[in-house]
mmCIF file with all atom_site columns, C-alpha atoms in Angstrom:
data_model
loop_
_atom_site.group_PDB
_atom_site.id
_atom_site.type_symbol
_atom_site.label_atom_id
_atom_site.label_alt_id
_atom_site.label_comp_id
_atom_site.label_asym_id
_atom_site.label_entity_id
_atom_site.label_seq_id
_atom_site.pdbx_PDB_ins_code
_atom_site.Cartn_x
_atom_site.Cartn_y
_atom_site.Cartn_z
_atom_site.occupancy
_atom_site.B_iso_or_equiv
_atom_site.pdbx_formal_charge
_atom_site.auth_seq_id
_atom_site.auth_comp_id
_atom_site.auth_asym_id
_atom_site.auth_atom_id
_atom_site.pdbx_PDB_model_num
ATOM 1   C CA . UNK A 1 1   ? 2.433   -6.898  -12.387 1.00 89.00 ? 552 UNK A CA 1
ATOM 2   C CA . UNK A 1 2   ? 3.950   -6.154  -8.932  1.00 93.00 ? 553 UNK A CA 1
ATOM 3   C CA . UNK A 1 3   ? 1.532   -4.996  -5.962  1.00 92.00 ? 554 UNK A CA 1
ATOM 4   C CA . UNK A 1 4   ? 3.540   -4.138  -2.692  1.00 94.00 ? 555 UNK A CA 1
ATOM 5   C CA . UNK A 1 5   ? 1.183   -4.506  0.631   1.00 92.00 ? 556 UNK A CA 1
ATOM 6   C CA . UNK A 1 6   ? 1.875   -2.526  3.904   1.00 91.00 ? 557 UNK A CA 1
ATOM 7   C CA . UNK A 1 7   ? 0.185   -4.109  6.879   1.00 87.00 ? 558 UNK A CA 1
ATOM 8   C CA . UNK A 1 8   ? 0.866   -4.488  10.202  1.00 82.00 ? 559 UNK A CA 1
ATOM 9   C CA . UNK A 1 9   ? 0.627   -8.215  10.531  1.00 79.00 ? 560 UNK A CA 1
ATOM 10  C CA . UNK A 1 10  ? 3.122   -8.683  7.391   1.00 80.00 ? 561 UNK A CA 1
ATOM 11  C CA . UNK A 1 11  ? -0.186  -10.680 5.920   1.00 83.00 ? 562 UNK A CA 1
ATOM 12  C CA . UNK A 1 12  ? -2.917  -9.548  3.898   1.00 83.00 ? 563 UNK A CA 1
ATOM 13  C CA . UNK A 1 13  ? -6.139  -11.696 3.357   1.00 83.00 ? 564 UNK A CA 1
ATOM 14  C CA . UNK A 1 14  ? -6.462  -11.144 -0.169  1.00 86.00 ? 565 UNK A CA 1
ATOM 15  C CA . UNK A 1 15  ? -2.338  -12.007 -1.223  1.00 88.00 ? 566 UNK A CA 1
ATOM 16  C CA . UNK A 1 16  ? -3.723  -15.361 -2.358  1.00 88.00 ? 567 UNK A CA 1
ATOM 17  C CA . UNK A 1 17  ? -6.099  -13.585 -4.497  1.00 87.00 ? 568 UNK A CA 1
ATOM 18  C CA . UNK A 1 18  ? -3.796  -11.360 -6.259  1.00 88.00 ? 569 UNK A CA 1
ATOM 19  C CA . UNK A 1 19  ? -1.539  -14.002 -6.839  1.00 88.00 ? 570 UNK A CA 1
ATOM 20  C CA . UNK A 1 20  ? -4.535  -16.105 -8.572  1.00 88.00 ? 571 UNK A CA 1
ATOM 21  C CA . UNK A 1 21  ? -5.178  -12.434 -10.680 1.00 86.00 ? 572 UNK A CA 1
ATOM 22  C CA . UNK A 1 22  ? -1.266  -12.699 -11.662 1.00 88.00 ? 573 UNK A CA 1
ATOM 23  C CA . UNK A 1 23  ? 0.038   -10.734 -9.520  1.00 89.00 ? 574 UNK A CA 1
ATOM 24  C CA . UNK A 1 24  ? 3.342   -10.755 -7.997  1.00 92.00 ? 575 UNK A CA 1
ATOM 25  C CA . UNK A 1 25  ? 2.786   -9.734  -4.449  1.00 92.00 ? 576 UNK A CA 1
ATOM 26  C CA . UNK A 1 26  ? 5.306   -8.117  -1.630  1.00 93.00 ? 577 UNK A CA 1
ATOM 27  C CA . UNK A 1 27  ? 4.018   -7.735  1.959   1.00 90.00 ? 578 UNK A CA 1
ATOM 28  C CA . UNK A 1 28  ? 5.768   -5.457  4.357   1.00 89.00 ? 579 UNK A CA 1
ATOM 29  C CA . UNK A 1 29  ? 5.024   -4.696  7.861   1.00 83.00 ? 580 UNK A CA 1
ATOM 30  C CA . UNK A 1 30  ? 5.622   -0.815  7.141   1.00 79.00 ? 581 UNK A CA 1
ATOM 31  C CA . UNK A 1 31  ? 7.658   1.369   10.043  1.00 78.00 ? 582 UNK A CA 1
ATOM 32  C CA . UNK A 1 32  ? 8.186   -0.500  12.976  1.00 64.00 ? 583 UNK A CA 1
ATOM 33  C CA . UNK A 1 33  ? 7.005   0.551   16.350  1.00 56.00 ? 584 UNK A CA 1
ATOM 34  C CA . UNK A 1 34  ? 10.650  2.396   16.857  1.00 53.00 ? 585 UNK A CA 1
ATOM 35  C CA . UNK A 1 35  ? 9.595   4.913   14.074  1.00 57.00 ? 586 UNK A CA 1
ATOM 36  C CA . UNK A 1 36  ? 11.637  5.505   11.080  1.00 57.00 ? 587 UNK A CA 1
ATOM 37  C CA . UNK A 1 37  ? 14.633  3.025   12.134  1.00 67.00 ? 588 UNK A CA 1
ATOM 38  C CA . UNK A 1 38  ? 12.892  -0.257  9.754   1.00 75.00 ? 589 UNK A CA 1
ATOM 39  C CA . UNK A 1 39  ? 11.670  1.862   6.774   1.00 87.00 ? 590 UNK A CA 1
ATOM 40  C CA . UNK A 1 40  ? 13.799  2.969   4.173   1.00 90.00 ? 591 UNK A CA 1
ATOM 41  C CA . UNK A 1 41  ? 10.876  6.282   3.181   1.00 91.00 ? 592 UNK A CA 1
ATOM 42  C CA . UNK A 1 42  ? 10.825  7.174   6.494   1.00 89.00 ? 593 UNK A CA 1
ATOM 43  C CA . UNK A 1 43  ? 14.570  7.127   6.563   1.00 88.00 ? 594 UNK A CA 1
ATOM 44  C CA . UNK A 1 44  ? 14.366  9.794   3.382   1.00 88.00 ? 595 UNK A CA 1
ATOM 45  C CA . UNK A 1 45  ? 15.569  6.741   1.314   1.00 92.00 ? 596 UNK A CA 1
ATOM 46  C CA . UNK A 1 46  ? 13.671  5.271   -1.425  1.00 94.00 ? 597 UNK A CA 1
ATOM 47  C CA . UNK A 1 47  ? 11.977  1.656   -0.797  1.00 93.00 ? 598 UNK A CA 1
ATOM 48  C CA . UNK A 1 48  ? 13.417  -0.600  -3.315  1.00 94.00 ? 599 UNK A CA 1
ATOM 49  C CA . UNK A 1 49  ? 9.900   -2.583  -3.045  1.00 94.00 ? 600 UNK A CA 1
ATOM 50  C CA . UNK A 1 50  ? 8.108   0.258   -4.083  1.00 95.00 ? 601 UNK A CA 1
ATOM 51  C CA . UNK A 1 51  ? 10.190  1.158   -6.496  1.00 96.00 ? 602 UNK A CA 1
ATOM 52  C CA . UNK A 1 52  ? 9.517   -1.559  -9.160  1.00 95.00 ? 603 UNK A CA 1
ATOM 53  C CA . UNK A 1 53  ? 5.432   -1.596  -7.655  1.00 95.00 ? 604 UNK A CA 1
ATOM 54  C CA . UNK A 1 54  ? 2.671   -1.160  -10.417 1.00 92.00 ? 605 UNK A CA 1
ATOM 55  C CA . UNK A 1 55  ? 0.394   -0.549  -6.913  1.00 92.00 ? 606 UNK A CA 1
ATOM 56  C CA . UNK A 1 56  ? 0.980   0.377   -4.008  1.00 94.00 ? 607 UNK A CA 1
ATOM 57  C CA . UNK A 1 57  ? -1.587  -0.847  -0.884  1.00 91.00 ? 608 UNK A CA 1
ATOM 58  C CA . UNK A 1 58  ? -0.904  0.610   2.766   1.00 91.00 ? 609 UNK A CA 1
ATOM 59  C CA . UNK A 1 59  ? -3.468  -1.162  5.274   1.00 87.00 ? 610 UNK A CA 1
ATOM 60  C CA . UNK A 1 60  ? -1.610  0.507   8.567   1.00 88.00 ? 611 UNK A CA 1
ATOM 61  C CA . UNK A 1 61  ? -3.069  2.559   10.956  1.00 87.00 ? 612 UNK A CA 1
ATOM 62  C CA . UNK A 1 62  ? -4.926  5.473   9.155   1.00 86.00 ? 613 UNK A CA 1
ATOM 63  C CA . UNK A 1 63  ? -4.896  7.737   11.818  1.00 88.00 ? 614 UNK A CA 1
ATOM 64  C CA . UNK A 1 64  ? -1.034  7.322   13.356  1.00 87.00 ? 615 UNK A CA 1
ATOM 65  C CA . UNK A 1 65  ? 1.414   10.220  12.070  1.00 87.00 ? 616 UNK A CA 1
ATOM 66  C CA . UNK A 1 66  ? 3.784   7.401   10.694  1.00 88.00 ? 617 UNK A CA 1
ATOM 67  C CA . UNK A 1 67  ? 1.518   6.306   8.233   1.00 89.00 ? 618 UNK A CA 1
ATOM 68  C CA . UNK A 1 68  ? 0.283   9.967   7.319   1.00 89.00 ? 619 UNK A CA 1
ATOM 69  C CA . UNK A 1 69  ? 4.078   10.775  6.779   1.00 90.00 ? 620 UNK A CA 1
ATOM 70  C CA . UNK A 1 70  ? 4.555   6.966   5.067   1.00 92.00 ? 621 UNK A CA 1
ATOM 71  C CA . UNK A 1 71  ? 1.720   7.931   2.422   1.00 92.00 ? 622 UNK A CA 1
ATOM 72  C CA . UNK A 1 72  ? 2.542   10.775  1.759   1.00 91.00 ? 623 UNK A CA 1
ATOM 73  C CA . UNK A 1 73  ? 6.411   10.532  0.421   1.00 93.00 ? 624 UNK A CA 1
ATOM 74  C CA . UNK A 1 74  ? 5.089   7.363   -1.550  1.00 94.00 ? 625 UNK A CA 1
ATOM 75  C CA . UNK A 1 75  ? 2.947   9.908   -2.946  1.00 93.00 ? 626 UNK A CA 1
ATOM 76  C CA . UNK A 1 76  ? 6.090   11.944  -3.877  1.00 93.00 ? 627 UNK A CA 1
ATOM 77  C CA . UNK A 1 77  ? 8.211   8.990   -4.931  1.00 94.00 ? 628 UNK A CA 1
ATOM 78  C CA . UNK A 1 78  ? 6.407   7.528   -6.633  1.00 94.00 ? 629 UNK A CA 1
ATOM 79  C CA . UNK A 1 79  ? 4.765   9.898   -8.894  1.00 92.00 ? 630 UNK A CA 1
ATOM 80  C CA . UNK A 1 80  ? 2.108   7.683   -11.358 1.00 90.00 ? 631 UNK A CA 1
ATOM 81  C CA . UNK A 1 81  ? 2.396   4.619   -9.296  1.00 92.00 ? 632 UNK A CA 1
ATOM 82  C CA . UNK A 1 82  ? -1.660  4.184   -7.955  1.00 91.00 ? 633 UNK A CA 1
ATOM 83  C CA . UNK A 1 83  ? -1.340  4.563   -4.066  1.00 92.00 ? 634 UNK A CA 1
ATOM 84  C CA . UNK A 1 84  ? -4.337  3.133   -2.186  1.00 89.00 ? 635 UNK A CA 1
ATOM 85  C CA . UNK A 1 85  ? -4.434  3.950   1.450   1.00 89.00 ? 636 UNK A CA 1
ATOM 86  C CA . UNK A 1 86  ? -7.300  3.895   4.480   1.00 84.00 ? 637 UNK A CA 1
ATOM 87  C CA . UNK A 1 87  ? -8.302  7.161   4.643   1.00 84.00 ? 638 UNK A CA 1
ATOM 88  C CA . UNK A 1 88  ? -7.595  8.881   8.979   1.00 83.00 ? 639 UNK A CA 1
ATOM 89  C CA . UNK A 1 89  ? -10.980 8.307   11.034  1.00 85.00 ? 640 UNK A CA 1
ATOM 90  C CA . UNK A 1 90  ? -10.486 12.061  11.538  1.00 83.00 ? 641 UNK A CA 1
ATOM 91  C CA . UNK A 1 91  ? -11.516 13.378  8.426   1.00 82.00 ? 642 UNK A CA 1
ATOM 92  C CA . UNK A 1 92  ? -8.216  14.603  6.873   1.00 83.00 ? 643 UNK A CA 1
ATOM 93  C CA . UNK A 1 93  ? -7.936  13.561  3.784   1.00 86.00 ? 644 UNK A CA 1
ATOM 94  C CA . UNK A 1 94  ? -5.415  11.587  1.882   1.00 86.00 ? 645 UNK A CA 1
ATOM 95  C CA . UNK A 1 95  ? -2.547  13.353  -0.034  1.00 85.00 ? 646 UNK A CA 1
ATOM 96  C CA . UNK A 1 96  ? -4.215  14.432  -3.547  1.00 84.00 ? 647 UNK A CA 1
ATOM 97  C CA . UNK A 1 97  ? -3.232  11.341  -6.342  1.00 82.00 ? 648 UNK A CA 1
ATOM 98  C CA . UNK A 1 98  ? -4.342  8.433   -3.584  1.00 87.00 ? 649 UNK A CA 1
ATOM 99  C CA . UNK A 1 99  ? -7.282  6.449   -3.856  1.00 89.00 ? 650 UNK A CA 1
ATOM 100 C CA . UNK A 1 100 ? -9.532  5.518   -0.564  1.00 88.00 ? 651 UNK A CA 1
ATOM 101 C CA . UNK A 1 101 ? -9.720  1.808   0.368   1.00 84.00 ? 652 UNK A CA 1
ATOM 102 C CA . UNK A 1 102 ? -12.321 -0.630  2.689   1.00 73.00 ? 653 UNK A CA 1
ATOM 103 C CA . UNK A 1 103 ? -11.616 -2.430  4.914   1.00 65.00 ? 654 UNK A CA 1
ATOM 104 C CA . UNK A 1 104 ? -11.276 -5.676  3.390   1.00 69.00 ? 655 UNK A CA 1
ATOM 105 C CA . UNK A 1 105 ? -8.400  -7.492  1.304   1.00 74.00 ? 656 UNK A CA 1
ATOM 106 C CA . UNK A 1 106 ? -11.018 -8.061  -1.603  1.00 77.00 ? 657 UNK A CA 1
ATOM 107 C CA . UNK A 1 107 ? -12.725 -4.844  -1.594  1.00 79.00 ? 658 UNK A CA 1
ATOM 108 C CA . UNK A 1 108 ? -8.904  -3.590  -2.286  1.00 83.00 ? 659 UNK A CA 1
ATOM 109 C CA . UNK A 1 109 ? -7.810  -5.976  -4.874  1.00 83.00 ? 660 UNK A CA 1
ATOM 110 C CA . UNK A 1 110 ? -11.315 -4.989  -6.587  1.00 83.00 ? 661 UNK A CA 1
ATOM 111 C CA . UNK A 1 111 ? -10.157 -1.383  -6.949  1.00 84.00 ? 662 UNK A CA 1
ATOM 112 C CA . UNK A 1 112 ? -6.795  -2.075  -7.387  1.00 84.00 ? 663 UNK A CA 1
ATOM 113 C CA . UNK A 1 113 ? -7.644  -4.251  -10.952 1.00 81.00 ? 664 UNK A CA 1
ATOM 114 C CA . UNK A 1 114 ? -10.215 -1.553  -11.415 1.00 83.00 ? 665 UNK A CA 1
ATOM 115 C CA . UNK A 1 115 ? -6.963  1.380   -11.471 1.00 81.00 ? 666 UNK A CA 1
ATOM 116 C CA . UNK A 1 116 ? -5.043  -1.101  -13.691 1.00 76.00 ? 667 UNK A CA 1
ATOM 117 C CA . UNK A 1 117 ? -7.958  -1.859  -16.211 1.00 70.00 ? 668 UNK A CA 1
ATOM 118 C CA . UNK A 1 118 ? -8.223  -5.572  -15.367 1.00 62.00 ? 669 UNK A CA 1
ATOM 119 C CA . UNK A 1 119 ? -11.738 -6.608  -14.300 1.00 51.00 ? 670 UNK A CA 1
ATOM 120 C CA . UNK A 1 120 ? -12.018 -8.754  -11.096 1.00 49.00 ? 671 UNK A CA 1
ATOM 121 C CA . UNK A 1 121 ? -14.188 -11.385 -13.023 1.00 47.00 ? 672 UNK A CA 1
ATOM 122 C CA . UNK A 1 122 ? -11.159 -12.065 -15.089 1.00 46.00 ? 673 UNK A CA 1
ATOM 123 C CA . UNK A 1 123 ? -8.834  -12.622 -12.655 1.00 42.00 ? 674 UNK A CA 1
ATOM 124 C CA . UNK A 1 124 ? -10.280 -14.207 -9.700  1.00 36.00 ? 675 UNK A CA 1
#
């Protein structure tokens, strides 16, 4: 299985985890701070990364437009691939077909096994 992680920091606390629970693990840093220019979806071109993704996390800024817009297209693109986002502080919600996330790398990878069928217990 292949989980693809968008986070700011190019790191995400739980990639050791998911890596224990077999999973092969990709972490971008999403759009730069220039916009579209370092993100192939934002670009209207399809993310290679996310292409061959069984999951699909994005732990950027929940409430910037970028991400809104980033979400979204996955959304579009990549029709039965679970997307698991941080839902905007201002109460709109995710596109319909994504699944809210915490805060924390292992709260995700919890709900993320949970989508797949695996059980955390078994992995991790």
């Amino acid at each position: 299985r292949k989980l693809l992680v968008a986070s700011t920091s190019g790191r995400w606390s739980a990639e050791d985890d998911a890596i224990d629970a077999g999973w092969a693990t990709a972490v971008c840093r999403g759009p730069n701070r220039r916009g579209s220019d370092g993100c192939p979806v934002l670009r209207g071109e399809r993310c290679p990364l996310a292409d061959r993704a069984d999951a699909i996390v994005v732990m950027l800024d929940p409430d910037d437009d970028t991400t809104e817009k980033l979400v979204a297209t996955l959304r579009e693109q990549q029709v039965g691939t679970p997307i698991l986002a941080t839902p905007p502080t201002t109460g709109t919600p995710l596109p319909d077909g994504c699944v809210e996330v915490g805060a924390t790398g292992s709260e995700t990878l919890a709900t993320v096994l949970a989508l797949v069928g695996m059980s955390p217990a078994a992995g991790w």
